[in-house]
mmCIF file of C-alpha atoms in Angstrom:
data_model
loop_
_atom_site.group_PDB
_atom_site.id
_atom_site.type_symbol
_atom_site.label_atom_id
_atom_site.label_comp_id
_atom_site.label_asym_id
_atom_site.label_seq_id
_atom_site.Cartn_x
_atom_site.Cartn_y
_atom_site.Cartn_z
ATOM 1 C CA MET U 820 30.696 -5.294 -108.193
ATOM 2 C CA SER U 821 30.373 -6.136 -111.911
ATOM 3 C CA PHE U 822 29.274 -3.610 -114.526
ATOM 4 C CA ASN U 823 26.168 -5.677 -115.331
ATOM 5 C CA LYS U 824 25.110 -5.708 -111.704
ATOM 6 C CA LYS U 825 25.598 -1.942 -111.449
ATOM 7 C CA THR U 826 23.497 -1.458 -114.568
ATOM 8 C CA THR U 827 20.737 -3.742 -113.271
ATOM 9 C CA MET U 828 20.545 -1.927 -109.932
ATOM 10 C CA ALA U 829 20.549 1.506 -111.579
ATOM 11 C CA GLY U 830 17.814 0.315 -113.941
ATOM 12 C CA SER U 831 15.740 -0.906 -111.014
ATOM 13 C CA VAL U 832 16.032 2.484 -109.329
ATOM 14 C CA PHE U 833 14.933 4.229 -112.523
ATOM 15 C CA LEU U 834 11.870 1.969 -112.824
ATOM 16 C CA LEU U 835 10.968 2.555 -109.169
ATOM 17 C CA ILE U 836 11.151 6.316 -109.605
ATOM 18 C CA LEU U 837 9.108 6.094 -112.824
ATOM 19 C CA LEU U 838 6.489 4.023 -111.008
ATOM 20 C CA LEU U 839 6.278 6.581 -108.188
ATOM 21 C CA VAL U 840 5.936 9.458 -110.640
ATOM 22 C CA ASN U 841 3.108 7.687 -112.461
ATOM 23 C CA CYS U 842 1.432 6.827 -109.160
ATOM 24 C CA SER U 843 1.663 10.430 -108.008
ATOM 25 C CA SER U 844 0.171 11.656 -111.302
ATOM 26 C CA TYR U 845 -2.662 9.157 -110.976
ATOM 27 C CA GLN U 846 -3.391 10.162 -107.392
ATOM 28 C CA THR U 847 -3.390 13.858 -108.263
ATOM 29 C CA SER U 848 -5.802 13.154 -111.112
ATOM 30 C CA LEU U 849 -8.318 11.946 -108.527
ATOM 31 C CA LEU U 850 -8.789 15.563 -107.473
ATOM 32 C CA LYS U 851 -11.608 17.435 -109.216
ATOM 33 C CA ASN U 852 -12.260 21.027 -110.180
ATOM 34 C CA GLY U 853 -13.864 22.844 -107.260
ATOM 35 C CA ASP U 854 -12.663 20.461 -104.556
ATOM 36 C CA LEU U 855 -12.341 22.229 -101.214
ATOM 37 C CA LEU U 856 -9.039 21.828 -99.399
ATOM 38 C CA PHE U 857 -9.363 22.119 -95.624
ATOM 39 C CA VAL U 858 -6.144 22.565 -93.641
ATOM 40 C CA THR U 859 -5.991 20.936 -90.220
ATOM 41 C CA ALA U 860 -5.656 23.301 -87.283
ATOM 42 C CA LYS U 861 -2.706 23.750 -84.978
ATOM 43 C CA GLN U 862 -3.250 23.687 -81.244
ATOM 44 C CA THR U 863 -1.664 27.041 -80.401
ATOM 45 C CA GLY U 864 -1.600 30.674 -81.503
ATOM 46 C CA LEU U 865 -4.189 32.118 -83.880
ATOM 47 C CA SER U 866 -4.912 28.699 -85.336
ATOM 48 C CA GLY U 867 -5.621 27.208 -81.930
ATOM 49 C CA ALA U 868 -7.766 30.197 -80.949
ATOM 50 C CA ILE U 869 -9.887 29.864 -84.084
ATOM 51 C CA ASN U 870 -10.337 26.171 -83.497
ATOM 52 C CA ASN U 871 -11.132 26.622 -79.810
ATOM 53 C CA VAL U 872 -14.280 28.609 -80.516
ATOM 54 C CA THR U 873 -15.371 27.003 -83.809
ATOM 55 C CA GLN U 874 -14.565 23.265 -83.732
ATOM 56 C CA LYS U 875 -17.605 21.160 -84.604
ATOM 57 C CA GLN U 876 -16.075 17.764 -85.405
ATOM 58 C CA LYS U 877 -14.213 15.661 -82.866
ATOM 59 C CA ALA U 878 -12.265 13.797 -85.542
ATOM 60 C CA ALA U 879 -10.905 16.857 -87.336
ATOM 61 C CA SER U 880 -10.626 20.591 -86.972
ATOM 62 C CA PHE U 881 -9.528 23.185 -89.501
ATOM 63 C CA ASP U 882 -8.083 26.684 -89.631
ATOM 64 C CA HIS U 883 -7.836 27.332 -93.388
ATOM 65 C CA ILE U 884 -9.609 26.510 -96.641
ATOM 66 C CA GLY U 885 -8.946 26.884 -100.361
ATOM 67 C CA MET U 886 -10.640 25.808 -103.587
ATOM 68 C CA LEU U 887 -8.946 23.725 -106.272
ATOM 69 C CA GLU U 888 -8.957 24.958 -109.862
ATOM 70 C CA LYS U 889 -7.832 22.618 -112.642
ATOM 71 C CA ASP U 890 -6.614 24.546 -115.671
ATOM 72 C CA GLY U 891 -5.641 21.961 -118.254
ATOM 73 C CA LYS U 892 -2.873 19.936 -116.620
ATOM 74 C CA GLU U 893 -2.120 22.708 -114.124
ATOM 75 C CA LEU U 894 -3.525 22.666 -110.574
ATOM 76 C CA PHE U 895 -4.090 25.856 -108.590
ATOM 77 C CA VAL U 896 -5.593 26.753 -105.231
ATOM 78 C CA LEU U 897 -7.798 29.826 -104.936
ATOM 79 C CA HIS U 898 -7.692 31.110 -101.384
ATOM 80 C CA ALA U 899 -7.233 34.071 -99.046
ATOM 81 C CA ALA U 900 -4.225 33.871 -96.724
ATOM 82 C CA PRO U 901 -2.405 36.237 -94.340
ATOM 83 C CA GLN U 902 0.601 36.151 -96.677
ATOM 84 C CA GLY U 903 -0.509 37.286 -100.109
ATOM 85 C CA GLY U 904 -4.174 37.991 -99.458
ATOM 86 C CA SER U 905 -6.635 36.650 -102.049
ATOM 87 C CA GLN U 906 -4.486 34.645 -104.435
ATOM 88 C CA LYS U 907 -4.176 31.896 -107.016
ATOM 89 C CA GLN U 908 -1.370 29.642 -105.847
ATOM 90 C CA ARG U 909 0.124 26.605 -107.520
ATOM 91 C CA PHE U 910 -1.134 23.416 -105.897
ATOM 92 C CA LYS U 911 2.356 22.067 -105.167
ATOM 93 C CA GLU U 912 3.331 25.309 -103.443
ATOM 94 C CA PHE U 913 0.136 25.249 -101.380
ATOM 95 C CA ILE U 914 0.874 21.679 -100.284
ATOM 96 C CA ARG U 915 4.465 22.588 -99.418
ATOM 97 C CA ASP U 916 3.373 25.562 -97.296
ATOM 98 C CA GLN U 917 1.085 23.393 -95.200
ATOM 99 C CA GLU U 918 3.702 20.666 -94.889
ATOM 100 C CA GLU U 919 6.239 23.152 -93.557
ATOM 101 C CA ASP U 920 3.780 23.993 -90.792
ATOM 102 C CA GLY U 921 3.179 20.317 -90.027
ATOM 103 C CA GLN U 922 -0.444 20.440 -91.183
ATOM 104 C CA LYS U 923 -2.467 18.053 -93.324
ATOM 105 C CA ILE U 924 -5.128 18.763 -95.937
ATOM 106 C CA VAL U 925 -8.517 17.076 -96.039
ATOM 107 C CA VAL U 926 -10.343 17.164 -99.367
ATOM 108 C CA TYR U 927 -14.092 17.780 -99.390
ATOM 109 C CA ARG U 928 -16.308 17.834 -102.465
ATOM 110 C CA LEU U 929 -19.765 19.180 -103.203
ATOM 111 C CA LYS U 930 -22.364 16.431 -103.458
ATOM 112 C CA PRO U 931 -23.468 15.744 -107.063
ATOM 113 C CA GLN U 932 -26.663 17.769 -106.876
ATOM 114 C CA TYR U 933 -24.726 20.921 -105.956
ATOM 115 C CA ARG U 934 -21.774 20.684 -108.352
ATOM 116 C CA LYS U 935 -23.364 22.959 -110.939
ATOM 117 C CA ALA U 936 -22.339 25.763 -108.576
ATOM 118 C CA ILE U 937 -18.635 25.053 -109.109
ATOM 119 C CA PRO U 938 -17.944 26.812 -112.465
ATOM 120 C CA PRO U 939 -19.507 30.138 -111.414
ATOM 121 C CA ALA U 940 -17.821 29.878 -107.993
ATOM 122 C CA ILE U 941 -14.399 29.495 -109.612
ATOM 123 C CA GLN U 942 -15.161 32.431 -111.887
ATOM 124 C CA LYS U 943 -16.220 34.545 -108.902
ATOM 125 C CA ALA U 944 -13.129 33.537 -106.904
ATOM 126 C CA ASN U 945 -10.873 34.625 -109.761
ATOM 127 C CA GLN U 946 -12.639 37.983 -109.810
ATOM 128 C CA MET U 947 -11.849 38.473 -106.112
ATOM 129 C CA LEU U 948 -8.112 37.918 -106.470
ATOM 130 C CA GLY U 949 -5.778 40.686 -105.393
ATOM 131 C CA LYS U 950 -7.748 41.857 -102.352
ATOM 132 C CA PRO U 951 -5.842 42.031 -99.040
ATOM 133 C CA TYR U 952 -6.413 39.627 -96.187
ATOM 134 C CA ASN U 953 -9.017 40.600 -93.598
ATOM 135 C CA PHE U 954 -7.084 40.514 -90.315
ATOM 136 C CA ASN U 955 -10.061 41.737 -88.280
ATOM 137 C CA TYR U 956 -12.347 38.854 -89.281
ATOM 138 C CA ILE U 957 -15.214 41.329 -89.507
ATOM 139 C CA LEU U 958 -16.915 41.200 -92.900
ATOM 140 C CA ASP U 959 -16.236 44.047 -95.331
ATOM 141 C CA GLU U 960 -16.079 44.430 -99.095
ATOM 142 C CA ASN U 961 -12.424 45.399 -99.353
ATOM 143 C CA SER U 962 -10.676 42.401 -97.783
ATOM 144 C CA TYR U 963 -11.390 38.720 -97.211
ATOM 145 C CA TYR U 964 -10.400 35.993 -94.781
ATOM 146 C CA CYS U 965 -10.200 32.374 -95.934
ATOM 147 C CA SER U 966 -13.693 31.010 -95.290
ATOM 148 C CA ASP U 967 -15.186 34.395 -96.198
ATOM 149 C CA PHE U 968 -13.492 34.161 -99.606
ATOM 150 C CA ILE U 969 -14.974 30.697 -100.252
ATOM 151 C CA GLU U 970 -18.433 31.560 -98.927
ATOM 152 C CA ARG U 971 -18.611 34.596 -101.220
ATOM 153 C CA ALA U 972 -17.544 32.526 -104.224
ATOM 154 C CA PHE U 973 -20.496 30.171 -103.709
ATOM 155 C CA ARG U 974 -22.940 32.760 -102.352
ATOM 156 C CA PRO U 975 -25.125 33.118 -105.492
ATOM 157 C CA ASP U 976 -25.995 29.407 -105.212
ATOM 158 C CA HIS U 977 -26.455 29.512 -101.411
ATOM 159 C CA ILE U 978 -24.026 26.652 -100.818
ATOM 160 C CA PHE U 979 -22.895 28.044 -97.479
ATOM 161 C CA ARG U 980 -24.471 30.494 -95.091
ATOM 162 C CA LEU U 981 -23.285 33.176 -92.741
ATOM 163 C CA GLU U 982 -23.912 32.482 -89.081
ATOM 164 C CA PRO U 983 -23.562 34.519 -85.881
ATOM 165 C CA MET U 984 -19.913 34.370 -84.879
ATOM 166 C CA THR U 985 -18.914 33.333 -81.396
ATOM 167 C CA PHE U 986 -15.676 33.942 -79.559
ATOM 168 C CA MET U 987 -16.755 32.182 -76.382
ATOM 169 C CA ASP U 988 -14.572 29.522 -74.841
ATOM 170 C CA PRO U 989 -16.878 26.481 -74.526
ATOM 171 C CA LYS U 990 -15.048 25.398 -71.377
ATOM 172 C CA THR U 991 -15.581 28.659 -69.492
ATOM 173 C CA GLY U 992 -18.615 30.206 -71.168
ATOM 174 C CA LYS U 993 -16.668 33.469 -71.373
ATOM 175 C CA THR U 994 -14.914 35.258 -74.212
ATOM 176 C CA ASN U 995 -11.761 33.383 -75.138
ATOM 177 C CA VAL U 996 -8.764 35.205 -73.646
ATOM 178 C CA PHE U 997 -6.866 35.183 -76.930
ATOM 179 C CA TRP U 998 -9.700 36.930 -78.774
ATOM 180 C CA GLU U 999 -10.311 39.378 -75.957
ATOM 181 C CA GLU U 1000 -6.682 40.517 -76.180
ATOM 182 C CA PHE U 1001 -6.688 40.284 -79.982
ATOM 183 C CA TYR U 1002 -9.491 42.834 -80.410
ATOM 184 C CA LYS U 1003 -8.358 44.959 -77.481
ATOM 185 C CA LYS U 1004 -5.051 45.591 -79.274
ATOM 186 C CA LYS U 1005 -6.980 46.651 -82.369
ATOM 187 C CA ASN U 1006 -9.202 48.927 -80.272
ATOM 188 C CA LEU U 1007 -12.217 46.985 -81.521
ATOM 189 C CA LYS U 1008 -15.136 45.372 -79.772
ATOM 190 C CA VAL U 1009 -15.232 41.581 -79.931
ATOM 191 C CA PRO U 1010 -17.740 40.968 -82.766
ATOM 192 C CA GLU U 1011 -19.734 38.398 -80.827
ATOM 193 C CA GLY U 1012 -22.931 37.560 -82.718
ATOM 194 C CA GLU U 1013 -21.923 39.380 -85.896
ATOM 195 C CA PRO U 1014 -22.424 37.451 -89.172
ATOM 196 C CA GLY U 1015 -19.439 35.482 -90.399
ATOM 197 C CA CYS U 1016 -18.105 32.025 -91.174
ATOM 198 C CA ASN U 1017 -15.165 29.763 -90.406
ATOM 199 C CA PRO U 1018 -13.527 26.638 -91.884
ATOM 200 C CA ASN U 1019 -15.077 24.301 -89.326
ATOM 201 C CA GLY U 1020 -18.534 25.660 -90.062
ATOM 202 C CA LEU U 1021 -18.064 25.200 -93.812
ATOM 203 C CA ALA U 1022 -16.738 21.661 -93.343
ATOM 204 C CA GLY U 1023 -19.892 20.831 -91.391
ATOM 205 C CA SER U 1024 -22.170 21.654 -94.325
ATOM 206 C CA ASP U 1025 -24.511 18.843 -95.371
ATOM 207 C CA LYS U 1026 -23.821 19.822 -98.992
ATOM 208 C CA LEU U 1027 -20.270 18.447 -98.760
ATOM 209 C CA GLU U 1028 -18.783 14.975 -98.617
ATOM 210 C CA LYS U 1029 -15.342 14.074 -97.308
ATOM 211 C CA ILE U 1030 -13.152 12.546 -100.005
ATOM 212 C CA ARG U 1031 -9.565 11.952 -98.889
ATOM 213 C CA VAL U 1032 -6.558 13.252 -97.009
ATOM 214 C CA ILE U 1033 -3.442 14.745 -98.528
ATOM 215 C CA SER U 1034 -0.641 13.958 -96.126
ATOM 216 C CA LYS U 1035 2.812 15.349 -95.755
ATOM 217 C CA ASN U 1036 4.986 14.726 -98.771
ATOM 218 C CA LEU U 1037 6.657 11.370 -98.835
ATOM 219 C CA SER U 1038 10.413 11.774 -98.963
ATOM 220 C CA LEU U 1039 11.934 8.671 -100.450
ATOM 221 C CA PRO U 1040 15.742 8.758 -100.450
ATOM 222 C CA ILE U 1041 17.328 5.942 -102.386
ATOM 223 C CA LEU U 1042 21.017 5.403 -101.696
ATOM 224 C CA ILE U 1043 22.825 2.770 -103.682
ATOM 225 C CA ASP U 1044 26.421 1.813 -102.938
ATOM 226 C CA LEU U 1045 27.716 0.362 -106.192
ATOM 227 C CA ASN U 1046 31.219 0.329 -104.739
ATOM 228 C CA ASP U 1047 33.306 2.415 -102.388
ATOM 229 C CA SER U 1048 33.926 5.127 -104.972
ATOM 230 C CA PHE U 1049 30.641 5.143 -106.904
ATOM 231 C CA LYS U 1050 27.385 6.102 -105.163
ATOM 232 C CA ILE U 1051 24.035 7.134 -106.590
ATOM 233 C CA LYS U 1052 21.508 8.977 -104.489
ATOM 234 C CA TYR U 1053 17.962 9.756 -105.589
ATOM 235 C CA SER U 1054 15.404 11.803 -103.727
ATOM 236 C CA PHE U 1055 11.819 11.794 -104.886
ATOM 237 C CA LEU U 1056 9.135 14.053 -103.412
ATOM 238 C CA ALA U 1057 5.489 13.465 -104.235
ATOM 239 C CA PRO U 1058 2.241 14.250 -102.412
ATOM 240 C CA ILE U 1059 0.545 11.040 -101.359
ATOM 241 C CA ILE U 1060 -3.245 10.930 -101.386
ATOM 242 C CA TRP U 1061 -5.320 8.111 -99.986
ATOM 243 C CA ALA U 1062 -8.939 7.392 -99.203
ATOM 244 C CA PHE U 1063 -10.088 8.775 -95.873
#
């Protein structure tokens, strides 16, 4: 292969990568301060148990939620998670964590008439950072679970509301076996009817609108054989966002 042909092919690869980087930056810019990032639920374990007793939408179900904060060119997610408790995590790291678990993220946004609640909610969320995760899912002032963290952030503007929790399996009409064992091990009574919230309940709010889906990262390996002894390999990772 001639030198000119090698140069042309290498240049084409560079332009493709540059195009993808610019596209990724543009897509990320579509996200807005205060967007709510709902993580799709798994079908088993704690995630499946949460979804089993809280799912409200047939098309999607969620087991986690965070709020986007744009700080200049930096993107962060404010959320409460089992690992790390109430935290401010870089957006790319948040995306990667969900991808590793095979989960997608659906972006919701407050409708225009409610968006004035976003700045104080972000301020409140930052004030709640550092608290441990609430593994009992019973409201208290010293620890938070994911939807609890978001509900509290918006509470002064009454964006969301606490509702009586249920741990009943809709198929049997009895307490879900997972939750029965879960609270038995903690020597606690199943908090049926106690006030609380969950990601599916928050996603069902009429104050929100669904915006788009953030999928798994797109891995684009580019392998160019310029000759038997000269190979160039590029790997570009970028979150792809599209209208939902």
